[in-house]
Coordinates of C-alpha atoms in Angstrom, one line a residue:
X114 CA 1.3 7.0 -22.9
X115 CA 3.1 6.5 -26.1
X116 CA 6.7 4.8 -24.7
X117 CA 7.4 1.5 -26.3
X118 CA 4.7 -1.0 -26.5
X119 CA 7.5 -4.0 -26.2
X120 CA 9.6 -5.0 -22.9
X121 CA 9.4 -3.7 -19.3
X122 CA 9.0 0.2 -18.2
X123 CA 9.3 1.3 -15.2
X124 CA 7.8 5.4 -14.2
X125 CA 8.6 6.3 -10.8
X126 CA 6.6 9.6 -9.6
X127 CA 6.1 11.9 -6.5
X128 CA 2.1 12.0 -5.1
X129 CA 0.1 13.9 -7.3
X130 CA 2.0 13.7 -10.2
X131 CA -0.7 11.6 -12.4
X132 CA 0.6 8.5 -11.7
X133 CA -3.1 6.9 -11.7
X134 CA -4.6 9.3 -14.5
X135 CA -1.8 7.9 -16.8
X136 CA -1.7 4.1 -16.1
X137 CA -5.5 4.6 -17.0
X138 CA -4.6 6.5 -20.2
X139 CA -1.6 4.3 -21.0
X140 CA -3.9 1.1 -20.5
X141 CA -6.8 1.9 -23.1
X142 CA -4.1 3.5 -25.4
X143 CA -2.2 0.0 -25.2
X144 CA -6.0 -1.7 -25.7
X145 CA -6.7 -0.1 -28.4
X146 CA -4.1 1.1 -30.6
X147 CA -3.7 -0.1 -34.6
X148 CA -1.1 -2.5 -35.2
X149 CA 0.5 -2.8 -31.0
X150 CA -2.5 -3.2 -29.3
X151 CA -4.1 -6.1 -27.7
X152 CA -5.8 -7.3 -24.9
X153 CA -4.4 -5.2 -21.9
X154 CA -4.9 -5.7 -17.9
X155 CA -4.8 -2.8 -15.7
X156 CA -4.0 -4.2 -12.3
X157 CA -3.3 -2.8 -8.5
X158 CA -3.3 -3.9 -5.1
X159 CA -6.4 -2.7 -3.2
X160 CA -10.2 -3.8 -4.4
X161 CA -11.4 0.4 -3.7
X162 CA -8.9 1.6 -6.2
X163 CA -10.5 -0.7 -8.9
X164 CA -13.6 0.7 -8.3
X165 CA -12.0 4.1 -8.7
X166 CA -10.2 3.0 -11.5
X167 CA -13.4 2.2 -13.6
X168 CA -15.0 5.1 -12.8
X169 CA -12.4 7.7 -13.9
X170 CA -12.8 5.4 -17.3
X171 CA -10.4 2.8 -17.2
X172 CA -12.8 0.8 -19.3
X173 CA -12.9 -0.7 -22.8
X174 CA -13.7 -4.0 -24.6
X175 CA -10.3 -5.0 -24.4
X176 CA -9.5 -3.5 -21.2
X177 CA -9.9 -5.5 -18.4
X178 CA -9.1 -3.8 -14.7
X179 CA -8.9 -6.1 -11.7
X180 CA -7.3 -6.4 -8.5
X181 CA -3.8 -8.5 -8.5
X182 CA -5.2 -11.6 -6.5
X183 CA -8.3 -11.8 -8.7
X184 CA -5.5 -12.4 -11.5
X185 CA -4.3 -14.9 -9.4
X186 CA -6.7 -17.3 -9.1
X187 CA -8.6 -16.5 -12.7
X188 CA -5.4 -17.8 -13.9
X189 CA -4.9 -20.7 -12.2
X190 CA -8.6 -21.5 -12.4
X191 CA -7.9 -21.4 -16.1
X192 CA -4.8 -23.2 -15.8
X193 CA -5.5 -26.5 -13.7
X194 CA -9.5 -26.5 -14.8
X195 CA -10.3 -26.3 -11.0
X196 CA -10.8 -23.9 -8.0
X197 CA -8.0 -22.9 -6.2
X198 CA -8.3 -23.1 -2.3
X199 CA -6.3 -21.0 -0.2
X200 CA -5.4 -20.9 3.4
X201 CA -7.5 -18.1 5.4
X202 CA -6.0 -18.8 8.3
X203 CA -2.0 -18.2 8.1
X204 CA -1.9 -16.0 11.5
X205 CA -3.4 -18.7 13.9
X206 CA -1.3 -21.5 12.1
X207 CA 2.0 -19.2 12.2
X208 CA 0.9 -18.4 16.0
X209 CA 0.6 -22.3 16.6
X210 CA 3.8 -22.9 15.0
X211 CA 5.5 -19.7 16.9
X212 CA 4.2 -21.4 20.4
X213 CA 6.0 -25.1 19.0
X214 CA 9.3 -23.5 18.5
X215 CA 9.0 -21.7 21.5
X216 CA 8.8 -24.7 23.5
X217 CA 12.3 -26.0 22.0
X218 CA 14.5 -22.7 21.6
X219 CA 15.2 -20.0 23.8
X220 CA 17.2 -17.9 21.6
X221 CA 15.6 -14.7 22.2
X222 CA 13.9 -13.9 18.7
X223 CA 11.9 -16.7 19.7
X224 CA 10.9 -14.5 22.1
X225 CA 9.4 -11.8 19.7
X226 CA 5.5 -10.6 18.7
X227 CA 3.6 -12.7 16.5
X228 CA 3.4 -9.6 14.1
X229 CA 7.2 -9.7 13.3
X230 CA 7.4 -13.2 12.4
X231 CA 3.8 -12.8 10.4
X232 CA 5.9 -9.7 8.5
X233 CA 9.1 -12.0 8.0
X234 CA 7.0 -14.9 6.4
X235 CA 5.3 -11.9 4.1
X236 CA 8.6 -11.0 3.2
X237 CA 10.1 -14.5 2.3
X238 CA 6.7 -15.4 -0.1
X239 CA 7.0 -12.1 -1.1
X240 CA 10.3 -12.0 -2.6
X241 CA 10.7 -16.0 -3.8
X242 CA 12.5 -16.8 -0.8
X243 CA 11.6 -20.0 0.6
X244 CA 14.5 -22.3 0.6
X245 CA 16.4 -22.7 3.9
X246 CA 19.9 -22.2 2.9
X247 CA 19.0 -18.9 0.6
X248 CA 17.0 -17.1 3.7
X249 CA 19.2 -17.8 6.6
X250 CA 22.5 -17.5 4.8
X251 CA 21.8 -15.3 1.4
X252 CA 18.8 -13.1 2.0
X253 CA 19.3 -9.1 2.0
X254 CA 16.4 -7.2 3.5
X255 CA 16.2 -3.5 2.6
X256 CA 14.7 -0.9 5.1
X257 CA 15.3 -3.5 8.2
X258 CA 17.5 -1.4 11.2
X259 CA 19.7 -4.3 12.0
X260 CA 19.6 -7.2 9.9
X261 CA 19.0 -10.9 11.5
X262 CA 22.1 -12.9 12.2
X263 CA 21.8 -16.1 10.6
X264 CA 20.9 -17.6 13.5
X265 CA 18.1 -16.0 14.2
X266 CA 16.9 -16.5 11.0
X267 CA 17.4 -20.0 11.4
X268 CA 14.8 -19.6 14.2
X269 CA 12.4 -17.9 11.9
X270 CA 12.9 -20.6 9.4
X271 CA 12.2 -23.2 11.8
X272 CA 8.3 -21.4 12.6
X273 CA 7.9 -20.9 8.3
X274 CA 8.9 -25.3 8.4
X275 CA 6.4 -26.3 11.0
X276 CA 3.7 -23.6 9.6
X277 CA 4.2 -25.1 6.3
X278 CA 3.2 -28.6 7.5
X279 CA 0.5 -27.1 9.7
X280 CA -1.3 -25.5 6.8
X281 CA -0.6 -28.9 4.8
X282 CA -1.9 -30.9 7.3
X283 CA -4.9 -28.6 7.2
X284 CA -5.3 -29.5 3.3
X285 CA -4.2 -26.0 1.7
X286 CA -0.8 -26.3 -0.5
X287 CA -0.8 -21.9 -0.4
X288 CA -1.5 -19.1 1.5
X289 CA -2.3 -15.3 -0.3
X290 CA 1.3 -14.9 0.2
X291 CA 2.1 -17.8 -1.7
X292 CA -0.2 -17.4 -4.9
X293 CA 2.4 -15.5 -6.6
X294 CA 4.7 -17.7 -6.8
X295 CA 2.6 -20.9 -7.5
X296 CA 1.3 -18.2 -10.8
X297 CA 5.0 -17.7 -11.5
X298 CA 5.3 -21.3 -11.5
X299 CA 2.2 -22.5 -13.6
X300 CA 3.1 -19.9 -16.4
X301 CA 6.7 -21.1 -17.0
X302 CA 5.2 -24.4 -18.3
X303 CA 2.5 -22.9 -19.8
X304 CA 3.2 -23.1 -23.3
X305 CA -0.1 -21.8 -24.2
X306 CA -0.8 -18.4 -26.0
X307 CA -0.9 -15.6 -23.2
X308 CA -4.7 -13.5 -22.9
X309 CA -3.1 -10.3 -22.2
X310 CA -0.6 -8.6 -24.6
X311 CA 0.3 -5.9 -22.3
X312 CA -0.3 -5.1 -18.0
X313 CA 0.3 -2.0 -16.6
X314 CA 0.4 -1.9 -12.6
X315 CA -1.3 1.1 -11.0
X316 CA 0.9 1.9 -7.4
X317 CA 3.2 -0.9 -7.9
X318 CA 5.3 -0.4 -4.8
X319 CA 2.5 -2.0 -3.0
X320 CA 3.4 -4.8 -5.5
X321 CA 5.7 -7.7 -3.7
X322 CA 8.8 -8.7 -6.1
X323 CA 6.6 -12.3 -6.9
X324 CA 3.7 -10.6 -7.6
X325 CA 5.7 -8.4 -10.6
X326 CA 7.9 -11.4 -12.1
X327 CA 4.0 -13.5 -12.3
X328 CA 2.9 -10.5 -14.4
X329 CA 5.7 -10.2 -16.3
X330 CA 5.7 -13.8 -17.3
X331 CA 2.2 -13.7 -17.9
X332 CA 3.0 -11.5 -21.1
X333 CA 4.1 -12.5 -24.8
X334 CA 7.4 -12.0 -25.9
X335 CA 6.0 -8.9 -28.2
X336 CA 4.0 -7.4 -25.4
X337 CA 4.8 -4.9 -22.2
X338 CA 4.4 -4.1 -18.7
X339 CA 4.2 -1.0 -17.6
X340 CA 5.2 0.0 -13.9
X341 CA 3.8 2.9 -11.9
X342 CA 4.6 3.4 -8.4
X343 CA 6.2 5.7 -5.9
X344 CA 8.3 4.0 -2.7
X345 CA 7.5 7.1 -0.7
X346 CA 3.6 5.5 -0.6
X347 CA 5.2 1.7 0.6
X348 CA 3.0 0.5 2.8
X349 CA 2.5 -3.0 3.2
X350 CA 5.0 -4.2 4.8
X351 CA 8.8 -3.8 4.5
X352 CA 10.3 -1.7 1.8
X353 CA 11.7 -3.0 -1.7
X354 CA 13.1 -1.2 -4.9
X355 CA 12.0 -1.7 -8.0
X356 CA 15.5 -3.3 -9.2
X357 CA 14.6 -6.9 -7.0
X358 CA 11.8 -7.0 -8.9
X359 CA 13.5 -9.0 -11.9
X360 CA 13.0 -6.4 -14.8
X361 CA 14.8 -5.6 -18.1
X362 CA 14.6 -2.1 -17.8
X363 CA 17.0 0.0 -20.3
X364 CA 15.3 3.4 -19.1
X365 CA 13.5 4.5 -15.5
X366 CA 10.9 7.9 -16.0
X367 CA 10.3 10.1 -13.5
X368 CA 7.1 12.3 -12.6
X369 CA 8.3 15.2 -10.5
X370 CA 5.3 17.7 -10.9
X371 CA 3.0 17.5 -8.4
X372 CA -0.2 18.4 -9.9
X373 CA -2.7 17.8 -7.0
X374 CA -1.6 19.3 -3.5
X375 CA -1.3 22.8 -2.7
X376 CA 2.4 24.3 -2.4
X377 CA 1.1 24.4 1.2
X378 CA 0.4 20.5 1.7
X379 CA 3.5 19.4 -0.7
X380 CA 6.0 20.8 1.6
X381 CA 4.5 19.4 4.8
X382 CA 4.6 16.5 2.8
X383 CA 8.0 16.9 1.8
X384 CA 9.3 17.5 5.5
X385 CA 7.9 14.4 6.4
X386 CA 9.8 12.5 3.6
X387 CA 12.8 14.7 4.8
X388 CA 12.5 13.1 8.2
X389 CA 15.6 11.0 9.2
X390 CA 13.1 7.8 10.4
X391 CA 11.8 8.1 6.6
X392 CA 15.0 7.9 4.8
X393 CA 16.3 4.5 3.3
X394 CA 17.7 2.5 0.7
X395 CA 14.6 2.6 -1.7
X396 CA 14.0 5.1 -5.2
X397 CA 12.2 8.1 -4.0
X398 CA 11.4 11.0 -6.4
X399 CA 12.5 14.4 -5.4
X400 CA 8.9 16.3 -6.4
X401 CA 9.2 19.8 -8.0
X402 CA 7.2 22.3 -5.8
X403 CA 3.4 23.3 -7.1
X404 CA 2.5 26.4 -7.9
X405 CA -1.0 26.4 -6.4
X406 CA -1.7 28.5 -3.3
X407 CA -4.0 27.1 0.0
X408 CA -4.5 27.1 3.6
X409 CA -1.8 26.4 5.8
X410 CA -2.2 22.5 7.1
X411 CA -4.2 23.3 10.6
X412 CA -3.1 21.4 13.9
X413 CA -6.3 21.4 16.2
X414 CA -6.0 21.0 20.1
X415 CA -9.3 19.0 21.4
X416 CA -10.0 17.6 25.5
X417 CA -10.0 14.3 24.5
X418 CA -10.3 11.5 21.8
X419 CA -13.6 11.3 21.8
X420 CA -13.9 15.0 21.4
X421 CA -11.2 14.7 18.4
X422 CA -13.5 12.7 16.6
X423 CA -16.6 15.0 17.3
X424 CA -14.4 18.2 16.1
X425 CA -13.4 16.0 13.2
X426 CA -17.2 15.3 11.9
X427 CA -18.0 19.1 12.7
X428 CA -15.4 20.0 10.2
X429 CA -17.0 17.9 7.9
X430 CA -20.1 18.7 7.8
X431 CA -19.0 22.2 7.1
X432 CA -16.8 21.5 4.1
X433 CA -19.3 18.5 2.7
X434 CA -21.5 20.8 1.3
X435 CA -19.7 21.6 -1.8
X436 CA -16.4 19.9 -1.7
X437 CA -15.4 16.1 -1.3
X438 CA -14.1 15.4 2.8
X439 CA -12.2 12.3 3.7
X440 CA -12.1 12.1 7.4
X441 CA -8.9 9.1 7.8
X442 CA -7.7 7.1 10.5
X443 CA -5.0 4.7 11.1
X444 CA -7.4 2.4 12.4
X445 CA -11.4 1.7 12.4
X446 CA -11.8 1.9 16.0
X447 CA -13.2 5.1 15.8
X448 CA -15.4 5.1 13.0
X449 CA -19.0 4.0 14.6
X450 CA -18.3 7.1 17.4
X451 CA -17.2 9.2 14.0
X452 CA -20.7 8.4 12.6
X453 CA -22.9 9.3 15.3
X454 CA -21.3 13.1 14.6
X455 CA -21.8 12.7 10.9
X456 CA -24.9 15.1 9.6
X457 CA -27.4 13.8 7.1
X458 CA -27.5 16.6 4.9
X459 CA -24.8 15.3 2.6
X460 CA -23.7 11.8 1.2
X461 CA -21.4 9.5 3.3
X462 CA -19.3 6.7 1.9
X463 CA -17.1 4.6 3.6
X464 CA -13.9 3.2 2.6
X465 CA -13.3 -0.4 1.8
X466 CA -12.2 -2.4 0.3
X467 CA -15.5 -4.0 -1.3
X468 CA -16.8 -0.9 -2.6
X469 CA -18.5 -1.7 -5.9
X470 CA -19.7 2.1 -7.1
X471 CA -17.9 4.9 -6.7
X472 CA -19.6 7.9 -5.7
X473 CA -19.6 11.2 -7.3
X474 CA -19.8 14.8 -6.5
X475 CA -19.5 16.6 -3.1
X476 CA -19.8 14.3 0.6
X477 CA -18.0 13.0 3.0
X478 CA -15.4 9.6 2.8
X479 CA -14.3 8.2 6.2
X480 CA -11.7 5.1 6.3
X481 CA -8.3 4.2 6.8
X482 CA -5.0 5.6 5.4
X483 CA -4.8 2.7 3.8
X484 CA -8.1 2.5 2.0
X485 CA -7.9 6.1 0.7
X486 CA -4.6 4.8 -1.1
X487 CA -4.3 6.0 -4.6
X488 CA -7.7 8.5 -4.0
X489 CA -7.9 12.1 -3.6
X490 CA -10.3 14.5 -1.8
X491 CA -10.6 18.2 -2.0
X492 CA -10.2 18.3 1.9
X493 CA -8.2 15.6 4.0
X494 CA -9.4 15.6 8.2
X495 CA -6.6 13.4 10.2
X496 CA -8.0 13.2 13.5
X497 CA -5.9 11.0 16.4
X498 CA -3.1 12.4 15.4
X499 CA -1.1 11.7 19.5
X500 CA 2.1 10.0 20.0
X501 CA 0.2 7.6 21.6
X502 CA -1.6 6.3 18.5
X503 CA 1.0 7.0 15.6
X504 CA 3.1 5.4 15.4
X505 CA 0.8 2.4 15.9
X506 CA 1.9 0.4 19.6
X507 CA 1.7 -2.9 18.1
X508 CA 3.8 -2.2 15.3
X509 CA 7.0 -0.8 17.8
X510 CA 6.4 -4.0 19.5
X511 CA 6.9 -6.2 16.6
X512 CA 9.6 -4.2 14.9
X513 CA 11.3 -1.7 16.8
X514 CA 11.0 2.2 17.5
X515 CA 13.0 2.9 14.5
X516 CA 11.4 0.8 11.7
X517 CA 8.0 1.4 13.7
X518 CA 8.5 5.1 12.5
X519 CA 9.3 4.1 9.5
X520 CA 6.8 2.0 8.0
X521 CA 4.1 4.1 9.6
X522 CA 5.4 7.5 8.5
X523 CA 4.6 6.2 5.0
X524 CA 0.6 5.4 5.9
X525 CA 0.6 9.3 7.2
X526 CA 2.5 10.3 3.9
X527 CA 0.1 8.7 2.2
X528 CA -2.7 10.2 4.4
X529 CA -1.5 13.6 4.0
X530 CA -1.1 13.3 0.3
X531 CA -4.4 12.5 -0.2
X532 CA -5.5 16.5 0.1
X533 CA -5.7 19.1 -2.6
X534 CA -6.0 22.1 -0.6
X535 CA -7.5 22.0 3.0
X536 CA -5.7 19.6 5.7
X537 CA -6.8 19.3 9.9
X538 CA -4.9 17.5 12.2
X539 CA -6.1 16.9 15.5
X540 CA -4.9 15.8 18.6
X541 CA -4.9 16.1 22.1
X542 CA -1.9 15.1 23.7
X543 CA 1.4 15.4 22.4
X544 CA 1.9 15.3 18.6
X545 CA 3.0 12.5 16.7
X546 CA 7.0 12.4 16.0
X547 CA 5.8 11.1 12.9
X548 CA 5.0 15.3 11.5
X549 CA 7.7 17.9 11.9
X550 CA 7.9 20.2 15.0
X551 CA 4.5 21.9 15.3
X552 CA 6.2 24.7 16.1
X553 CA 7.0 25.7 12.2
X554 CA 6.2 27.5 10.0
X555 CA 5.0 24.6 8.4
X556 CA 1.3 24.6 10.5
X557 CA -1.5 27.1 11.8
X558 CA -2.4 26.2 15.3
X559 CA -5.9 26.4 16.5
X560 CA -5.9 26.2 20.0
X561 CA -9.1 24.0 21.8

């Protein structure tokens, strides 16, 4: 809380280390204190975790906690007096372009999903690479299997050209992906006096490299900005490190306590980080083991999918009575069959991303991996837990077994994470390769 108030940090830290509680604690400190504070932005990714955010009392009159494309536009609606319009409808446009180059190349990456040229254009926005020459011929992409050859990215270059004039055509000069960089842009002519002194970034890794040099160029040369993330959680999109993101860093701090999961959860946890399809190029913390003892993770054997779900609710509605339940998915397909199960003794909330209040006390969450990013619950409940559904089929179409596993190992690292003591998984056909072999020591196994 109390590191220098001047220049960039950067604290990396394993889940449950206290990531969160401290960004909070750092951002009113840095709000408030004599002398080095000032007006101070505490910003992250997903719209939930704000909501979470203000409620564990990240709040203050000089505190201001938003969302990092609310940022965005606030500035630029400040900047050029006017409302900022952005394009809504990238994938269509990309798909239309896709079909036009398709039509005049048969090199075979013409040939692949709309997903994995919607991830490569993510990737170029995200990291400031737009240009021709500098993405076919200069661009390095960590956590990719087998990089492009140049002239397949010349092919991918050729969809991001035509999607460009598309969206132009369609009177929109950005997309989302884009804003970054037109922020990054507006503030290095801005020669007026900066409204926050300092920015700390709650789960920065979710952060693209654009997105961090904008905030750091949106602070004074005596202010800060203060990083908090942990690449184990990455999971939008392809991985990055922290050192693309443009930084002066003279120190890096490390959280290796984990202070929320059981010892029980934090070494399934750790196997799964310790799987060979997880390992890459990016910073990962090596966690210290926790001391607190729980339940063994559970794996539950059910019929069918359906009855996954009604086994998963059951659960629930045992455990809601006096503890807080998340029942997550990698998807919402199965949430309106989840809530037929659901009892209505106890509170239900669901997950997403335009949750304004933020309940309290014991009750059941249900939601995606992704929307319970950066929360916690007494008990986690993972049902769909096959090899069929994880990793996701549409994401081993666009990018490969391999990088499939990957990137959605990290959505059930984050999944599992989310537990303090008490974690089901169900399934009922063969088990994800995404966990370790069910058959250690690692799992009780509750048979149907």
């Amino acid at each position: 809380m109390y590191l220098t108030a001047q220049g960039h940090l950067v604290v990396l830290g394993t889940a449950g280390s206290g990531k969160t509680t401290m960004a909070v604690h750092r951002a009113r400190y840095l709000s408030e204190a004599p002398g080095i504070g000032g007006r101070t932005l505490l910003v992250t990714f997903n719209r939930a975790l704000v909501t979470y955010l203000r409620a564990i009392g990240a709040s203050g009159p000089h505190l201001t906690v938003e969302n990092y494309h609310l940022f965005a536009r606030g500035y630029l609606k400040y900047a050029t007096g006017q409302h900022v319009s952005i394009c809504s409808s990238k994938q269509s446009l990309v798909d239309k372009a896709l079909a036009e180059v398709r039509n005049t190349n048969r090199r075979a990456v013409a040939s692949r999903p709309l997903g994995f040229f919607m991830d490569e254009l993510h990737w170029m926005a995200g990291h400031g690479v737009t240009g021709e020459d500098a993405y076919v011929n200069g661009a390095r992409r960590i956590g990719r299997g087998t990089a492009l050859a140049p002239a397949d990215r010349a092919v991918v270059y050729d969809v991001y050209r035509r999607y460009v004039e598309l969206r132009t055509q369609a009177g929109y000069g950005q997309d989302w992906d884009d804003l970054p960089s037109v922020v990054r842009a507006a503030l290095a002519t801005d020669a007026t006096a900066r409204r926050y002194k300092h920015v700390v970034v709650d789960e920065g890794q979710d952060f693209t490299p654009e997105m961090i040099r904008s905030l750091a160029a949106a602070i004074p040369a005596d202010g800060s900005l203060s990083f908090f993330g942990d690449y184990a959680q990455q999971i939008y999109g392809g991985r990055m490190s922290w050192r693309s993101l443009g930084l002066r860093v003279a120190r890096q701090v490390e959280f290796e306590q984990n202070y929320r999961n059981s010892r029980q959860i934090a070494q399934l946890a750790q196997a799964i980080s310790d799987m060979p399809h997880f390992r890459d190029e990016v910073d990962l913390v090596q966690p210290k083991a926790p001391t607190a003892d729980g339940p063994q993770p559970t794996i539950v054997t059910a019929a069918s999918k359906v009855e996954q779900i009604r086994r998963a609710a059951e659960f629930a509605n045992g455990l809601a009575a006096d503890q807080q339940v998340a029942v997550l998915m990698r998807t919402r397909g199965y949430e309106s069959e989840l809530l037929r199960h659901l009892g209505s003794r106890h509170r239900i909330s669901r997950l997403h991303r335009d949750l304004t209040v933020w309940p309290s006390g014991p009750g059941v969450y249900y939601g995606t991996y992704s929307a319970a990013k950066g929360l916690e619950f007494d008990s986690v409940i993972l049902p769909l837990c096959d090899a069929d559904e994880l990793p996701k089929a549409s994401e081993v179409e666009s990018h490969g077994v391999e990088e499939a596993k990957a990137r959605e190992a990290r959505q059930l690292y984050v999944a599992v994470t989310r537990a303090r003591t008490g974690l089901i998984i169900l399934r009922s056909g063969a088990l994800t390769p995404l966990l370790p072999d069910e058959a250690s020591d690692l799992f009780l196994r509750l048979p149907s």
